[in-house]
Amino acid sequence: MIVLRLAILITLAISAYAEMKNCSVKKSKVDYEVHTRQCCTKVVGYQTCVVAETGLAAWKQSKPVDSISITVQVAGEPIMKMEFSADTMTEEKTKKCVNNMYMNNVCLFVKRVKPKDWRKGGIGLCYTLSMKVHEYSGDKCIYLKGKEFIDLPIKQHMTDLD
């Protein structure tokens, strides 16, 4: 019985992780408008998405700095939002949790990273979306450079900024 439960949990974890790779990018046709990258998975029947949008919320020395807002959506409804900038003065790690009527406690942990071959500019983020009640956790790393989203391997080509 224990082996069967373990096999079911492993199968669910593998299928949930595989679904998290279901990502799409919508590019704006005009520069300095929002580009969107969305990764979704189904958790207990509800579509759960992490949406990253580019923006020009941050400015440094009268020039725009790459910035990303990350929104977690459950069943099409936004439940939390975080802002990140390539400005080195911003926080390196952030964790935010909210209670949701569909998923109970939903947490998003975001850590700023940089590829080992990183050149000046851009912003790299790795995030973990977790819902402990449903035993779900999904990881993803993205890099934004000049309004282009680039998916990155989670443990390869990465170094922490701190």
Backbone as a printed PyTorch tensor [residue, N CA C, xyz], in Angstrom:
tensor([[[  0.8230,  -1.1940,   0.0000],
         [  0.0000,   0.0000,   0.0000],
         [  0.8690,   1.2610,   0.0000]],

        [[  1.9290,   1.2550,   0.8060],
         [  2.8250,   2.4080,   0.8700],
         [  3.5180,   2.6130,  -0.4660]],

        [[  3.9250,   1.5120,  -1.0990],
         [  4.5890,   1.5980,  -2.4020],
         [  3.6350,   2.1870,  -3.4380]],

        [[  2.3700,   1.7860,  -3.3960],
         [  1.3750,   2.3210,  -4.3360],
         [  1.1930,   3.8210,  -4.1330]],

        [[  1.0820,   4.2680,  -2.8850],
         [  0.9430,   5.7040,  -2.6050],
         [  2.1610,   6.4830,  -3.0890]],

        [[  3.3380,   5.9270,  -2.8350],
         [  4.5680,   6.5720,  -3.2800],
         [  4.6130,   6.6700,  -4.8040]],

        [[  4.2100,   5.6070,  -5.4910],
         [  4.1920,   5.6130,  -6.9580],
         [  3.2190,   6.6610,  -7.4870]],

        [[  2.0660,   6.7920,  -6.8560],
         [  1.0780,   7.7970,  -7.2800],
         [  1.6290,   9.2010,  -7.0660]],

        [[  2.2560,   9.4480,  -5.9090],
         [  2.8280,  10.7710,  -5.6410],
         [  3.9310,  11.1170,  -6.6290]],

        [[  4.7920,  10.1560,  -6.9390],
         [  5.8660,  10.4070,  -7.9080],
         [  5.2820,  10.6920,  -9.2830]],

        [[  4.2750,   9.9240,  -9.6910],
         [  3.6260,  10.1550, -10.9890],
         [  3.0040,  11.5390, -11.0440]],

        [[  2.3070,  11.9430,  -9.9850],
         [  1.6960,  13.2760,  -9.9500],
         [  2.7560,  14.3640,  -9.9970]],

        [[  3.8380,  14.1810,  -9.2620],
         [  4.9060,  15.1890,  -9.2540],
         [  5.5440,  15.3200, -10.6250]],

        [[  5.8080,  14.1940, -11.2860],
         [  6.4180,  14.2420, -12.6190],
         [  5.4710,  14.8780, -13.6180]],

        [[  4.1840,  14.5150, -13.5860],
         [  3.2430,  15.0970, -14.5500],
         [  3.0340,  16.5800, -14.2870]],

        [[  2.9930,  16.9930, -13.0250],
         [  2.8360,  18.4200, -12.7170],
         [  4.0430,  19.2020, -13.1850]],

        [[  5.2380,  18.6440, -12.9780],
         [  6.4470,  19.3390, -13.4220],
         [  6.4810,  19.4250, -14.9460]],

        [[  6.1040,  18.3680, -15.6220],
         [  6.1160,  18.3730, -17.0860],
         [  5.1460,  19.4140, -17.6270]],

        [[  3.9780,  19.5530, -16.9800],
         [  3.0010,  20.5280, -17.4510],
         [  3.4800,  21.9630, -17.2460]],

        [[  4.3420,  22.1960, -16.2500],
         [  4.8330,  23.5470, -15.9820],
         [  5.6560,  24.0680, -17.1500]],

        [[  6.1300,  23.1650, -17.9920],
         [  6.8980,  23.5620, -19.1630],
         [  5.9910,  24.1030, -20.2690]],

        [[  4.6890,  24.0710, -20.0680],
         [  3.7320,  24.5610, -21.0500],
         [  3.7470,  26.0910, -21.0280]],

        [[  4.6610,  26.6750, -21.7950],
         [  4.8540,  28.1240, -21.7740],
         [  4.6230,  28.7190, -23.1550]],

        [[  4.1820,  29.9650, -23.1600],
         [  4.0070,  30.6840, -24.4230],
         [  4.4460,  32.1310, -24.2320]],

        [[  4.8580,  32.7460, -25.3300],
         [  5.2890,  34.1430, -25.3020],
         [  4.4640,  34.9260, -26.3080]],

        [[  3.9360,  36.0610, -25.8760],
         [  3.2310,  36.9850, -26.7740],
         [  4.0510,  38.2570, -26.8420]],

        [[  4.5360,  38.5700, -28.0450],
         [  5.3660,  39.7610, -28.2110],
         [  4.5270,  40.9240, -28.7190]],

        [[  4.8280,  42.0890, -28.2030],
         [  4.2020,  43.3090, -28.6900],
         [  4.8350,  43.6700, -30.0260]],

        [[  4.0530,  44.2190, -30.9250],
         [  4.5830,  44.6250, -32.2320],
         [  5.3190,  45.9550, -32.1520]],

        [[  5.1160,  46.6700, -31.0670],
         [  5.7250,  47.9850, -30.8990],
         [  6.7150,  47.9160, -29.7420]],

        [[  7.9000,  48.4920, -29.9270],
         [  8.8770,  48.5370, -28.8380],
         [  8.3000,  49.3000, -27.6490]],

        [[  8.7860,  49.0200, -26.4870],
         [  8.3880,  49.6700, -25.2400],
         [  6.9360,  49.3910, -24.8650]],

        [[  6.3640,  48.3420, -25.4210],
         [  5.0660,  47.8860, -24.9500],
         [  5.2800,  46.5500, -24.2530]],

        [[  4.2470,  46.0370, -23.6420],
         [  4.3710,  44.8420, -22.8160],
         [  4.5130,  43.5740, -23.6630]],

        [[  5.5180,  42.7730, -23.3470],
         [  5.6330,  41.4250, -23.8730],
         [  5.2700,  40.4920, -22.7210]],

        [[  4.5560,  39.4090, -23.0160],
         [  4.0600,  38.5250, -21.9730],
         [  4.5690,  37.1020, -22.1730]],

        [[  4.9800,  36.4620, -21.0870],
         [  5.3810,  35.0550, -21.1000],
         [  4.5940,  34.3580, -20.0050]],

        [[  3.9030,  33.2860, -20.3820],
         [  3.0010,  32.6200, -19.4600],
         [  3.3050,  31.1290, -19.4110]],

        [[  3.4500,  30.5820, -18.2060],
         [  3.6190,  29.1410, -17.9970],
         [  2.4500,  28.6620, -17.1460]],

        [[  1.7790,  27.6160, -17.6040],
         [  0.5810,  27.1380, -16.9100],
         [  0.6670,  25.6440, -16.6120]],

        [[ -0.0890,  25.2400, -15.6270],
         [ -0.2580,  23.8370, -15.2790],
         [ -1.6220,  23.6840, -14.6150]],

        [[ -2.1400,  22.4680, -14.5960],
         [ -3.3950,  22.2250, -13.8880],
         [ -3.0720,  21.5980, -12.5470]],

        [[ -3.6020,  22.1920, -11.5010],
         [ -3.4480,  21.6630, -10.1540],
         [ -4.8490,  21.4280,  -9.6250]],

        [[ -5.1420,  20.2000,  -9.2520],
         [ -6.4750,  19.7560,  -8.8280],
         [ -7.5810,  20.3530,  -9.6980]],

        [[ -7.3700,  20.3200, -11.0020],
         [ -8.3980,  20.7490, -11.9460],
         [ -8.4440,  22.2310, -12.2520]],

        [[ -7.6790,  23.0500, -11.5580],
         [ -7.6860,  24.4900, -11.7960],
         [ -6.4500,  24.9120, -12.5850]],

        [[ -6.6660,  25.6910, -13.6400],
         [ -5.5610,  26.2230, -14.4330],
         [ -4.7920,  27.2250, -13.5770]],

        [[ -3.5210,  26.9410, -13.3520],
         [ -2.6690,  27.7960, -12.5360],
         [ -1.5350,  28.2970, -13.4090]],

        [[ -1.3790,  29.6210, -13.5000],
         [ -0.3890,  30.2040, -14.4070],
         [  0.5130,  31.1910, -13.6720]],

        [[  1.7570,  31.2460, -14.1340],
         [  2.6800,  32.2910, -13.7140],
         [  2.9250,  33.1330, -14.9550]],

        [[  2.5190,  34.3960, -14.8980],
         [  2.6020,  35.2970, -16.0450],
         [  3.6860,  36.3350, -15.7770]],

        [[  4.6640,  36.4040, -16.6740],
         [  5.7220,  37.4130, -16.5670],
         [  5.5000,  38.4380, -17.6690]],

        [[  5.5250,  39.7110, -17.2990],
         [  5.3380,  40.7920, -18.2750],
         [  6.5020,  41.7620, -18.1970]],

        [[  6.9490,  42.2010, -19.3690],
         [  7.9970,  43.2120, -19.3960],
         [  7.3840,  44.5630, -19.0960]],

        [[  8.2200,  45.4920, -18.7280],
         [  7.7300,  46.8320, -18.4630],
         [  8.8770,  47.8000, -18.3610]],

        [[  8.5500,  49.0440, -18.2620],
         [  9.5700,  50.0730, -18.0850],
         [  9.3160,  50.8050, -16.7760]],

        [[  9.0260,  50.0330, -15.7370],
         [  8.6950,  50.6360, -14.4480],
         [  9.9110,  51.2640, -13.7870]],

        [[ 11.0950,  50.7950, -14.1320],
         [ 12.3050,  51.2940, -13.4750],
         [ 13.1320,  52.1310, -14.4450]],

        [[ 13.6830,  53.1990, -13.9280],
         [ 14.5350,  54.0800, -14.7350],
         [ 15.8200,  54.3290, -13.9760]],

        [[ 16.9310,  54.3890, -14.6790],
         [ 18.2220,  54.6510, -14.0570],
         [ 18.9950,  55.5910, -14.9700]],

        [[ 19.4520,  56.6880, -14.4380],
         [ 20.1980,  57.6900, -15.2020],
         [ 19.4530,  58.0720, -16.4860]],

        [[ 18.1600,  58.3370, -16.3460],
         [ 17.2740,  58.7680, -17.4390],
         [ 17.1330,  57.7400, -18.5550]],

        [[ 17.4340,  56.4750, -18.2720],
         [ 17.2750,  55.4090, -19.2630],
         [ 16.4090,  54.3090, -18.6640]],

        [[ 15.5910,  53.6350, -19.4930],
         [ 14.7730,  52.5450, -18.9590],
         [ 15.6350,  51.3510, -18.5600]],

        [[ 15.2320,  50.6820, -17.4940],
         [ 15.9080,  49.4830, -17.0080],
         [ 14.9590,  48.3120, -17.2200]],

        [[ 15.4790,  47.1750, -17.7030],
         [ 14.6270,  45.9990, -17.8760],
         [ 13.9160,  45.6850, -16.5720]],

        [[ 12.6180,  45.4590, -16.6540],
         [ 11.8600,  45.1020, -15.4600],
         [ 10.8110,  44.0630, -15.8200]],

        [[ 10.4280,  43.2800, -14.8330],
         [  9.4530,  42.2090, -15.0190],
         [  8.4430,  42.2890, -13.8850]],

        [[  7.1750,  42.1250, -14.2170],
         [  6.1820,  41.9000, -13.1690],
         [  5.7260,  40.4500, -13.3140]],

        [[  5.6390,  39.7530, -12.1920],
         [  5.2160,  38.3550, -12.1920],
         [  3.8830,  38.2700, -11.4680]],

        [[  2.8980,  37.6850, -12.1450],
         [  1.5580,  37.5360, -11.5880],
         [  1.2050,  36.0580, -11.5430]],

        [[  0.6820,  35.5980, -10.4170],
         [  0.1820,  34.2280, -10.3070],
         [ -1.3260,  34.2860, -10.4840]],

        [[ -1.8390,  33.4290, -11.3930],
         [ -3.2760,  33.3710, -11.6520],
         [ -3.7890,  31.9650, -11.3510]],

        [[ -4.9510,  31.8920, -10.7220],
         [ -5.6330,  30.6210, -10.5020],
         [ -7.0230,  30.7580, -11.0930]],

        [[ -7.3790,  29.8470, -11.9900],
         [ -8.6770,  29.8650, -12.6740],
         [ -8.9280,  31.2190, -13.3370]],

        [[ -7.8650,  31.8070, -13.9080],
         [ -7.9900,  33.0660, -14.6370],
         [ -7.9890,  34.3140, -13.7830]],

        [[ -7.9950,  34.1540, -12.4710],
         [ -8.0220,  35.3030, -11.5620],
         [ -6.6280,  35.5610, -10.9890]],

        [[ -6.1180,  36.8030, -11.0760],
         [ -4.8230,  37.0990, -10.4580],
         [ -4.9300,  37.0550,  -8.9360]],

        [[ -3.9880,  36.3480,  -8.2940],
         [ -4.0330,  36.2560,  -6.8330],
         [ -2.8330,  36.9240,  -6.1680]],

        [[ -1.7370,  37.1390,  -6.9110],
         [ -0.6020,  37.8810,  -6.3470],
         [  0.2510,  38.4270,  -7.4790]],

        [[  0.9750,  39.5150,  -7.1730],
         [  1.8310,  40.1580,  -8.1700],
         [  3.1070,  40.6500,  -7.4970]],

        [[  4.2420,  40.4890,  -8.2050],
         [  5.5350,  40.9760,  -7.7210],
         [  6.2380,  41.7090,  -8.8500]],

        [[  6.9930,  42.7420,  -8.4940],
         [  7.7450,  43.5380,  -9.4780],
         [  9.2370,  43.3170,  -9.2720]],

        [[  9.9670,  43.1880, -10.3810],
         [ 11.4190,  43.0210, -10.3280],
         [ 12.0670,  43.8870, -11.3830]],

        [[ 13.2530,  44.3920, -11.0590],
         [ 13.9880,  45.2620, -11.9700],
         [ 15.4240,  44.7810, -12.0840]],

        [[ 16.0640,  45.0920, -13.2170],
         [ 17.4780,  44.7660, -13.3970],
         [ 18.3610,  45.6930, -12.5660]],

        [[ 17.7720,  46.7180, -11.9900],
         [ 18.5060,  47.6360, -11.1220],
         [ 19.1130,  46.8400,  -9.9640]],

        [[ 20.4100,  46.9230,  -9.7860],
         [ 21.1000,  46.1130,  -8.7770],
         [ 20.7750,  46.5290,  -7.3430]],

        [[ 20.0750,  47.6130,  -7.1620],
         [ 19.7380,  48.0710,  -5.8120],
         [ 18.4900,  47.3740,  -5.2690]],

        [[ 17.8000,  46.5820,  -6.0930],
         [ 16.5650,  45.9440,  -5.6420],
         [ 16.8640,  44.6360,  -4.9120]],

        [[ 15.8570,  44.1000,  -4.2160],
         [ 16.0120,  42.8830,  -3.4260],
         [ 16.3820,  41.6810,  -4.2810]],

        [[ 17.1770,  40.7710,  -3.6960],
         [ 17.6500,  39.5840,  -4.4140],
         [ 16.6830,  38.4120,  -4.3080]],

        [[ 16.0230,  38.2720,  -3.1460],
         [ 15.1230,  37.1450,  -2.9100],
         [ 13.8120,  37.6700,  -2.3490]],

        [[ 12.7220,  37.0870,  -2.8010],
         [ 11.4120,  37.4930,  -2.3150],
         [ 10.5250,  36.2640,  -2.2040]],

        [[  9.7490,  36.1920,  -1.1350],
         [  8.7630,  35.1290,  -0.9880],
         [  7.4480,  35.7740,  -0.5960]],

        [[  6.4000,  35.3640,  -1.2730],
         [  5.0830,  35.9150,  -0.9830],
         [  4.0820,  34.7670,  -0.9890]],

        [[  3.2110,  34.7400,   0.0090],
         [  2.1760,  33.7130,   0.0980],
         [  0.8140,  34.3830,   0.2380]],

        [[ -0.1750,  33.7830,  -0.3710],
         [ -1.5490,  34.2700,  -0.2360],
         [ -2.4690,  33.0710,  -0.0410]],

        [[ -3.5990,  33.3170,   0.5970],
         [ -4.6260,  32.2880,   0.7070],
         [ -5.6110,  32.4870,  -0.4280]],

        [[ -5.9490,  31.3880,  -1.0830],
         [ -6.8410,  31.4180,  -2.2310],
         [ -7.9750,  30.4330,  -1.9940]],

        [[ -9.1980,  30.7990,  -2.3900],
         [-10.3390,  29.9300,  -2.1160],
         [-10.2540,  28.5980,  -2.8560]],

        [[ -9.5330,  28.5370,  -3.9840],
         [ -9.3850,  27.2840,  -4.7220],
         [ -8.2250,  26.4430,  -4.2000]],

        [[ -7.1100,  27.0910,  -3.9030],
         [ -5.8590,  26.3830,  -3.6320],
         [ -5.3540,  26.4990,  -2.2010]],

        [[ -6.0590,  27.1920,  -1.3280],
         [ -5.5940,  27.4680,   0.0320],
         [ -4.3240,  28.3010,  -0.0160]],

        [[ -3.2320,  27.8300,   0.5830],
         [ -2.0000,  28.6180,   0.6650],
         [ -1.1590,  28.4380,  -0.6060]],

        [[ -0.9470,  29.5370,  -1.3410],
         [ -0.1410,  29.5280,  -2.5630],
         [  1.0640,  30.4290,  -2.3170]],

        [[  2.2660,  29.8970,  -2.5510],
         [  3.4900,  30.6720,  -2.3110],
         [  4.3230,  30.7710,  -3.5820]],

        [[  4.9280,  31.9320,  -3.7580],
         [  5.8520,  32.1550,  -4.8640],
         [  7.1570,  32.6630,  -4.2690]],

        [[  8.2290,  31.9130,  -4.5150],
         [  9.5670,  32.3020,  -4.0750],
         [ 10.3540,  32.6690,  -5.3220]],

        [[ 10.9010,  33.8790,  -5.3560],
         [ 11.6460,  34.3510,  -6.5260],
         [ 13.0460,  34.7550,  -6.0910]],

        [[ 14.0310,  34.3240,  -6.8690],
         [ 15.4310,  34.6230,  -6.5840],
         [ 16.0810,  35.1770,  -7.8430]],

        [[ 16.7790,  36.3020,  -7.6980],
         [ 17.5000,  36.8720,  -8.8440],
         [ 18.7560,  36.0600,  -9.1030]],

        [[ 19.0050,  35.7370, -10.3510],
         [ 20.1790,  34.9590, -10.7460],
         [ 20.7680,  35.5820, -12.0020]],

        [[ 21.9440,  35.0900, -12.3840],
         [ 22.4940,  35.5170, -13.6670],
         [ 23.1720,  34.3270, -14.3390]],

        [[ 23.0570,  34.2230, -15.6630],
         [ 23.7690,  33.1570, -16.3700],
         [ 25.2730,  33.3730, -16.2160]],

        [[ 26.0440,  32.3080, -16.2300],
         [ 27.4940,  32.4360, -16.0820],
         [ 28.1080,  33.2450, -17.2120]],

        [[ 27.4990,  33.1880, -18.3920],
         [ 28.0290,  33.9510, -19.5290],
         [ 27.3400,  35.3050, -19.6780]],

        [[ 26.7210,  35.7950, -18.5960],
         [ 25.9430,  37.0220, -18.5960],
         [ 26.8060,  38.2300, -18.9420]],

        [[ 26.2860,  39.0770, -19.7840],
         [ 26.9290,  40.3580, -20.0930],
         [ 26.1110,  41.4420, -19.3860]],

        [[ 26.6120,  42.6340, -19.3160],
         [ 25.8970,  43.7020, -18.6070],
         [ 24.5010,  43.8850, -19.1870]],

        [[ 23.5590,  44.0720, -18.2850],
         [ 22.1800,  44.3190, -18.6850],
         [ 21.3190,  43.0830, -18.5090]],

        [[ 20.0270,  43.3090, -18.5020],
         [ 19.0840,  42.2070, -18.3940],
         [ 18.8070,  41.8190, -16.9500]],

        [[ 17.9040,  40.8640, -16.8130],
         [ 17.5160,  40.3770, -15.4890],
         [ 17.2000,  38.8940, -15.5970]],

        [[ 17.7000,  38.1290, -14.6410],
         [ 17.4170,  36.6990, -14.5820],
         [ 16.6890,  36.3790, -13.2890]],

        [[ 15.6500,  35.5590, -13.3780],
         [ 14.8710,  35.1720, -12.2060],
         [ 14.6050,  33.6760, -12.2340]],

        [[ 14.7100,  33.0440, -11.0830],
         [ 14.2350,  31.6710, -10.9160],
         [ 13.1010,  31.7400,  -9.9070]],

        [[ 12.0220,  31.0460, -10.2030],
         [ 10.9210,  31.0650,  -9.2550],
         [ 10.4350,  29.6550,  -8.9640]],

        [[  9.8670,  29.4990,  -7.7720],
         [  9.2270,  28.2580,  -7.3620],
         [  7.8180,  28.6050,  -6.9250]],

        [[  6.8470,  27.9880,  -7.5680],
         [  5.4440,  28.1320,  -7.1970],
         [  5.0790,  26.8910,  -6.4040]],

        [[  4.5580,  27.0740,  -5.1890],
         [  4.2160,  25.9020,  -4.3830],
         [  2.8400,  26.0330,  -3.7570]],

        [[  2.1700,  24.8920,  -3.6840],
         [  0.8760,  24.7600,  -3.0220],
         [  0.9760,  23.5130,  -2.1590]],

        [[  1.3470,  23.6850,  -0.9030],
         [  1.6610,  22.5530,  -0.0310],
         [  0.4780,  21.6240,   0.1880]],

        [[ -0.7260,  22.1700,   0.3020],
         [ -1.8990,  21.3370,   0.5430],
         [ -2.0670,  20.3220,  -0.5840]],

        [[ -1.7510,  20.7410,  -1.8060],
         [ -1.9200,  19.8670,  -2.9720],
         [ -0.6150,  19.1920,  -3.3800]],

        [[  0.4340,  19.3270,  -2.5510],
         [  1.7360,  18.7160,  -2.8030],
         [  2.2530,  19.0500,  -4.2000]],

        [[  2.0930,  20.3180,  -4.5830],
         [  2.5820,  20.7620,  -5.8940],
         [  3.7140,  21.7680,  -5.7150]],

        [[  4.7330,  21.6170,  -6.5330],
         [  5.8060,  22.5940,  -6.5870],
         [  6.3660,  22.5830,  -7.9990]],

        [[  6.4930,  23.7600,  -8.6030],
         [  7.0330,  23.8590,  -9.9580],
         [  8.0790,  24.9510, -10.0300]],

        [[  9.1900,  24.6730, -10.7120],
         [ 10.2990,  25.6200, -10.8360],
         [ 10.4500,  26.0810, -12.2760]],

        [[ 10.9690,  27.2950, -12.4330],
         [ 11.2520,  27.8210, -13.7700],
         [ 12.2750,  28.9320, -13.6300]],

        [[ 13.1380,  29.0780, -14.6160],
         [ 14.0800,  30.1940, -14.6640],
         [ 13.8930,  30.9280, -15.9860]],

        [[ 13.9000,  32.2510, -15.9160],
         [ 13.7660,  33.0540, -17.1280],
         [ 14.7880,  34.1820, -17.0950]],

        [[ 15.1110,  34.6640, -18.2570],
         [ 16.0440,  35.7790, -18.3910],
         [ 15.4270,  36.7720, -19.3560]],

        [[ 15.4520,  38.0370, -19.0020],
         [ 14.9170,  39.0900, -19.8620],
         [ 16.0620,  39.9960, -20.2660]],

        [[ 16.2480,  40.1360, -21.5550],
         [ 17.2780,  41.0340, -22.0860],
         [ 16.6790,  41.7700, -23.2670]],

        [[ 16.5550,  43.0680, -23.1480],
         [ 16.0340,  43.8710, -24.2550],
         [ 14.6690,  43.4330, -24.7340]],

        [[ 13.7680,  43.1380, -23.8470],
         [ 12.3930,  42.7370, -24.1380],
         [ 12.2760,  41.3240, -24.6950]],

        [[ 13.3540,  40.5530, -24.6890],
         [ 13.3160,  39.1670, -25.1510],
         [ 13.3670,  38.2340, -23.9480]],

        [[ 12.3890,  37.3430, -23.8290],
         [ 12.4080,  36.3320, -22.7820],
         [ 13.1920,  35.1270, -23.2730]],

        [[ 14.0730,  34.6120, -22.4300],
         [ 14.8630,  33.4340, -22.7680],
         [ 14.7030,  32.4480, -21.6200]],

        [[ 14.2540,  31.2170, -21.9150],
         [ 14.1780,  30.1880, -20.8770],
         [ 15.5800,  29.6890, -20.5800]],

        [[ 15.8550,  29.4380, -19.3170],
         [ 17.1770,  28.9740, -18.9080],
         [ 17.0600,  27.6590, -18.1540]],

        [[ 18.0630,  26.7690, -18.2810],
         [ 18.0750,  25.5670, -17.4620],
         [ 18.1460,  25.9780, -15.9880]],

        [[ 17.4500,  25.2610, -15.1370],
         [ 17.3600,  25.6780, -13.7400],
         [ 18.7050,  25.5970, -13.0260]],

        [[ 19.4770,  24.5430, -13.2290],
         [ 20.7180,  24.3980, -12.4700],
         [ 21.9610,  24.5180, -13.3380]],

        [[ 21.8060,  24.8150, -14.6120],
         [ 22.9690,  24.9640, -15.4770],
         [ 23.1200,  26.4260, -15.8610]],

        [[ 24.3540,  26.8550, -16.0240],
         [ 24.6620,  28.2110, -16.4730],
         [ 24.1300,  29.2790, -15.5340]],

        [[ 24.0300,  28.9670, -14.2470],
         [ 23.4920,  29.9330, -13.2970],
         [ 24.4840,  30.2310, -12.1820]],

        [[ 24.4920,  31.4650, -11.7340],
         [ 25.1920,  31.8290, -10.5090],
         [ 24.2830,  32.7620,  -9.7330]],

        [[ 24.3500,  32.6870,  -8.4240],
         [ 23.5620,  33.6030,  -7.5960],
         [ 24.2110,  34.9720,  -7.6280]],

        [[ 23.3980,  35.9990,  -7.4740],
         [ 23.9310,  37.3550,  -7.4150],
         [ 24.4920,  37.6740,  -6.0360]],

        [[ 24.0000,  37.0010,  -5.0120],
         [ 24.4780,  37.3300,  -3.6620],
         [ 25.6100,  36.4410,  -3.2290]]])
